[in-house]
PDB file of C-alpha atoms in Angstrom:
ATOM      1  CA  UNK A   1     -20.912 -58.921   0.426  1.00  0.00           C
ATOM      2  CA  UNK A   2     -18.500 -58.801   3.077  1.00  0.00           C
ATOM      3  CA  UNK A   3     -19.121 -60.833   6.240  1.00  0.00           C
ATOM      4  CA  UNK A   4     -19.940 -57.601   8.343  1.00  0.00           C
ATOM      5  CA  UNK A   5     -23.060 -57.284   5.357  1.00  0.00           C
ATOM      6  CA  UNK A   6     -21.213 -54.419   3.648  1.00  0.00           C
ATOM      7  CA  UNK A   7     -20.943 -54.478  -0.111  1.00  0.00           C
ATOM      8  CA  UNK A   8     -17.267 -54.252  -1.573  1.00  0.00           C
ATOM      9  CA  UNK A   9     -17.006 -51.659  -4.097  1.00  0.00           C
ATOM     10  CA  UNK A  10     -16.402 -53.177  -7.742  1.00  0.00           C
ATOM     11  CA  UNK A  11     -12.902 -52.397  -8.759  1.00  0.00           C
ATOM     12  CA  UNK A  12     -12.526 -49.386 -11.643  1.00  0.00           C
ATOM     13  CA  UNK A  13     -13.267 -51.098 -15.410  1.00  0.00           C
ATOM     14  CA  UNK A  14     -11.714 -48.881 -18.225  1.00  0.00           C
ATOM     15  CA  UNK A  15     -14.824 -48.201 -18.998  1.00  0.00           C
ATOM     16  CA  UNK A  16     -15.910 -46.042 -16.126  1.00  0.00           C
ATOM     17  CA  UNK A  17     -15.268 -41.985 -16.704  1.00  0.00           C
ATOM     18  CA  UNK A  18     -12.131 -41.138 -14.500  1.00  0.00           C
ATOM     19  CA  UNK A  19     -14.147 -38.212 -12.848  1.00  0.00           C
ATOM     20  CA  UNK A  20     -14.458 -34.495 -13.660  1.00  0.00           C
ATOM     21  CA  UNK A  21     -11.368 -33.007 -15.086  1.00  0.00           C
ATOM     22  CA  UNK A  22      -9.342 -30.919 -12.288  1.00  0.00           C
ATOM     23  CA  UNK A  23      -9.533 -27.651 -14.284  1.00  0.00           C
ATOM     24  CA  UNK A  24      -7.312 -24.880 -14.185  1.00  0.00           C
ATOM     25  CA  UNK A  25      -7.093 -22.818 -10.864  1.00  0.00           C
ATOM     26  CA  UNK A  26      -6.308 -19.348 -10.791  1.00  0.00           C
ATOM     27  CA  UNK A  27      -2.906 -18.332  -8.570  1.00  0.00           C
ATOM     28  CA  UNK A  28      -3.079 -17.421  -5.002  1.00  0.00           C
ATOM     29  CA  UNK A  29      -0.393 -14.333  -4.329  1.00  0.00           C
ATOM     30  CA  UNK A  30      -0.447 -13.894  -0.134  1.00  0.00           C
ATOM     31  CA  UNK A  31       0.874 -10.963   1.018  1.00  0.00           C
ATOM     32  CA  UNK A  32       1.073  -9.269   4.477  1.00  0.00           C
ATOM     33  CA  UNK A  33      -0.316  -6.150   4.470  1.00  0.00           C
ATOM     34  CA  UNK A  34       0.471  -5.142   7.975  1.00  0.00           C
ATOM     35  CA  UNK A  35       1.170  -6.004  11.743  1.00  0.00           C
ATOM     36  CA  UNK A  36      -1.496  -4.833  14.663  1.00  0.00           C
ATOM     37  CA  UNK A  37       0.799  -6.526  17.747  1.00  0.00           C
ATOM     38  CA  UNK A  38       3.930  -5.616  19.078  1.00  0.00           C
ATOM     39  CA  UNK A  39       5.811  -8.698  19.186  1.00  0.00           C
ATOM     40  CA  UNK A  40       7.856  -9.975  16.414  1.00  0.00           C
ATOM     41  CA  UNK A  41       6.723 -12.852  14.450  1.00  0.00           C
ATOM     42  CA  UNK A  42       8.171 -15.862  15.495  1.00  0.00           C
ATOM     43  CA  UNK A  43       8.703 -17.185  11.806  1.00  0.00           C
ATOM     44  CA  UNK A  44       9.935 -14.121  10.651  1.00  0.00           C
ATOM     45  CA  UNK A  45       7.097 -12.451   8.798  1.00  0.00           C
ATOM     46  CA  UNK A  46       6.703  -8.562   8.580  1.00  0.00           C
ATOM     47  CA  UNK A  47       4.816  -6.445   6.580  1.00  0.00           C
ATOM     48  CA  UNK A  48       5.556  -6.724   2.722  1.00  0.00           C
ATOM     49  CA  UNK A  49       6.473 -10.624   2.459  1.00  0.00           C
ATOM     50  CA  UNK A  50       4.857 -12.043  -0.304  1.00  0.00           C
ATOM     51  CA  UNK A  51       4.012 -15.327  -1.435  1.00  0.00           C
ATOM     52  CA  UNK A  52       2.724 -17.833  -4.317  1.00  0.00           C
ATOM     53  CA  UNK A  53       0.716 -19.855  -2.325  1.00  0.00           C
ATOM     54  CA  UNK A  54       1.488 -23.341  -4.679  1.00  0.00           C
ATOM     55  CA  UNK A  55       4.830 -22.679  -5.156  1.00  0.00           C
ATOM     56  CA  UNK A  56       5.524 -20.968  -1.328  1.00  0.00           C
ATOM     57  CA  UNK A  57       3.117 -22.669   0.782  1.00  0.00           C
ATOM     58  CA  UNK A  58       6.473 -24.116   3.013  1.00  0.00           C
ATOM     59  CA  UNK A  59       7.870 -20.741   3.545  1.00  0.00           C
ATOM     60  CA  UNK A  60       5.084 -19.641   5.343  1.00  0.00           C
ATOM     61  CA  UNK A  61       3.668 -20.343   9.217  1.00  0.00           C
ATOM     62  CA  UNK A  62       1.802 -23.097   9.232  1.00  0.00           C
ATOM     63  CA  UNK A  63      -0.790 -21.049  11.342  1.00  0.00           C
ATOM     64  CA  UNK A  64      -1.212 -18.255   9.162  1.00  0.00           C
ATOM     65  CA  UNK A  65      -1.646 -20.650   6.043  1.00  0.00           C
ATOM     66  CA  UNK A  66      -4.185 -22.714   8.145  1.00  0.00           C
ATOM     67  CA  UNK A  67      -6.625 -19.949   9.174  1.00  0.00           C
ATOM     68  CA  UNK A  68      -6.415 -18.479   5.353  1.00  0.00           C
ATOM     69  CA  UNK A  69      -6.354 -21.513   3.641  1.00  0.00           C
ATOM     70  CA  UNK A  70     -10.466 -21.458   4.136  1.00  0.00           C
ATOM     71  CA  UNK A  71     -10.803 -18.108   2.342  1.00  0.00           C
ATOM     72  CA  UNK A  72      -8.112 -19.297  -0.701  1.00  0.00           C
ATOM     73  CA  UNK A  73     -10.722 -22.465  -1.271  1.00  0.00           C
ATOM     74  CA  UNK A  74     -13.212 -19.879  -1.850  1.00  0.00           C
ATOM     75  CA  UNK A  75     -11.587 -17.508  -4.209  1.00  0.00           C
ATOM     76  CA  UNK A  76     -10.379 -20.178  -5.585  1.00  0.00           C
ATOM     77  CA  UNK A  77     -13.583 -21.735  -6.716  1.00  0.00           C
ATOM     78  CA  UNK A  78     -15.198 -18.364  -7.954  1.00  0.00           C
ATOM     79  CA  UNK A  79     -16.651 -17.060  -4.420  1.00  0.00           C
ATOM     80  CA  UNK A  80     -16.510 -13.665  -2.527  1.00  0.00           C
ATOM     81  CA  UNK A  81     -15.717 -13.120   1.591  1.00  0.00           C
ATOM     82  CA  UNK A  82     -17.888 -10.340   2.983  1.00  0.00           C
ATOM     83  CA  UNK A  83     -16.702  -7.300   3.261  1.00  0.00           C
ATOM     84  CA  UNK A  84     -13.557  -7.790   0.874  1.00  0.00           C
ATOM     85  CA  UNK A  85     -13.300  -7.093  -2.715  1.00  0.00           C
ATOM     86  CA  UNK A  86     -13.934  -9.890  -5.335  1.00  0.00           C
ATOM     87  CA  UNK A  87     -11.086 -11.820  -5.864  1.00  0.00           C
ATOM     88  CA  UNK A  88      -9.764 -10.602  -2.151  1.00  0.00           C
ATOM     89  CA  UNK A  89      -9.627 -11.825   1.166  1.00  0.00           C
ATOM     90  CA  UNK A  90      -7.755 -10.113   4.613  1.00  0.00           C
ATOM     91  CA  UNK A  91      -7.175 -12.635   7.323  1.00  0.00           C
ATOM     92  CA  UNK A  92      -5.251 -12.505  10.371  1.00  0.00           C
ATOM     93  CA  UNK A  93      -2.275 -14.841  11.630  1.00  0.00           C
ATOM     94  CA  UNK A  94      -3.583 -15.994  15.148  1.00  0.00           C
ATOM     95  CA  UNK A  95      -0.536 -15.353  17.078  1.00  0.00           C
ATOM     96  CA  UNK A  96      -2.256 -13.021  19.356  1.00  0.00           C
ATOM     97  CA  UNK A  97       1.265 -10.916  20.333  1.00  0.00           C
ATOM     98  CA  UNK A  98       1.743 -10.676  16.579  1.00  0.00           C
ATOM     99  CA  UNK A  99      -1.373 -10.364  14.663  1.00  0.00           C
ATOM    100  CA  UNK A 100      -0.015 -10.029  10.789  1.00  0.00           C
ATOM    101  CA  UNK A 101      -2.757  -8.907   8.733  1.00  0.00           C
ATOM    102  CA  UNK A 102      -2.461 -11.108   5.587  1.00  0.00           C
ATOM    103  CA  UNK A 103      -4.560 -10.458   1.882  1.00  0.00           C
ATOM    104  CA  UNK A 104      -5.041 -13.023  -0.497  1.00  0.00           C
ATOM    105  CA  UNK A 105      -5.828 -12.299  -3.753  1.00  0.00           C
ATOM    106  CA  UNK A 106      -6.170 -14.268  -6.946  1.00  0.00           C
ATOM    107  CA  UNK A 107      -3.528 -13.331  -9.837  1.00  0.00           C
ATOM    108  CA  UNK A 108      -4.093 -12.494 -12.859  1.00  0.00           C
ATOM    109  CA  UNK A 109      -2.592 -14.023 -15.684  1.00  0.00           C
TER     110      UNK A 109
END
């Protein structure tokens, strides 16, 4: 026990499991699908980019990638968003002058 009362966790023996394996997850494409403002993007997007979300995450806005990054996680892991196809998912950048419509879908291998 520390001196606050809190236990200190035991440090990892070799003969504790490691955890459940990571698993294979299936590829992200992103693509945008179309533009609903009238502004340019600031980073450059237009409709028809496309992206491998592991392998391209850097090239795209950091605030596109951050309000569709909640919809990959649940492709990813075998869910469905209302309203989209399985294995889909349409989200919006939030640049409000800009509004790229963006679909993510999970690629088949």
């Amino acid at each position: 026990m520390s001196s606050a009362g809190e236990s200190i966790p035991e440090p990892a023996s070799e003969n504790k499991p490691l955890g459940a394996p990571r698993g294979k997850r299936p590829r992200i494409r992103i693509s945008c699908v179309d533009q609903l403002g009238t502004c340019r993007c600031h980073h450059g997007h237009k409709p028809g980019d496309v992206f491998d979300f592991d392998r391209d995450r850097g090239k795209m806005c950091s605030m596109a990638c951050h309000v569709g990054f909640p919809y990959i996680d649940i492709l990813r892991y075998g869910g469905t968003v209302p309203g989209n196809e399985p294995g889909t998912a349409k989200f919006c950048c939030p640049e409000v002058d800009t509004l790229n419509v963006w679909l993510a879908e999970i690629v088949d291998e």
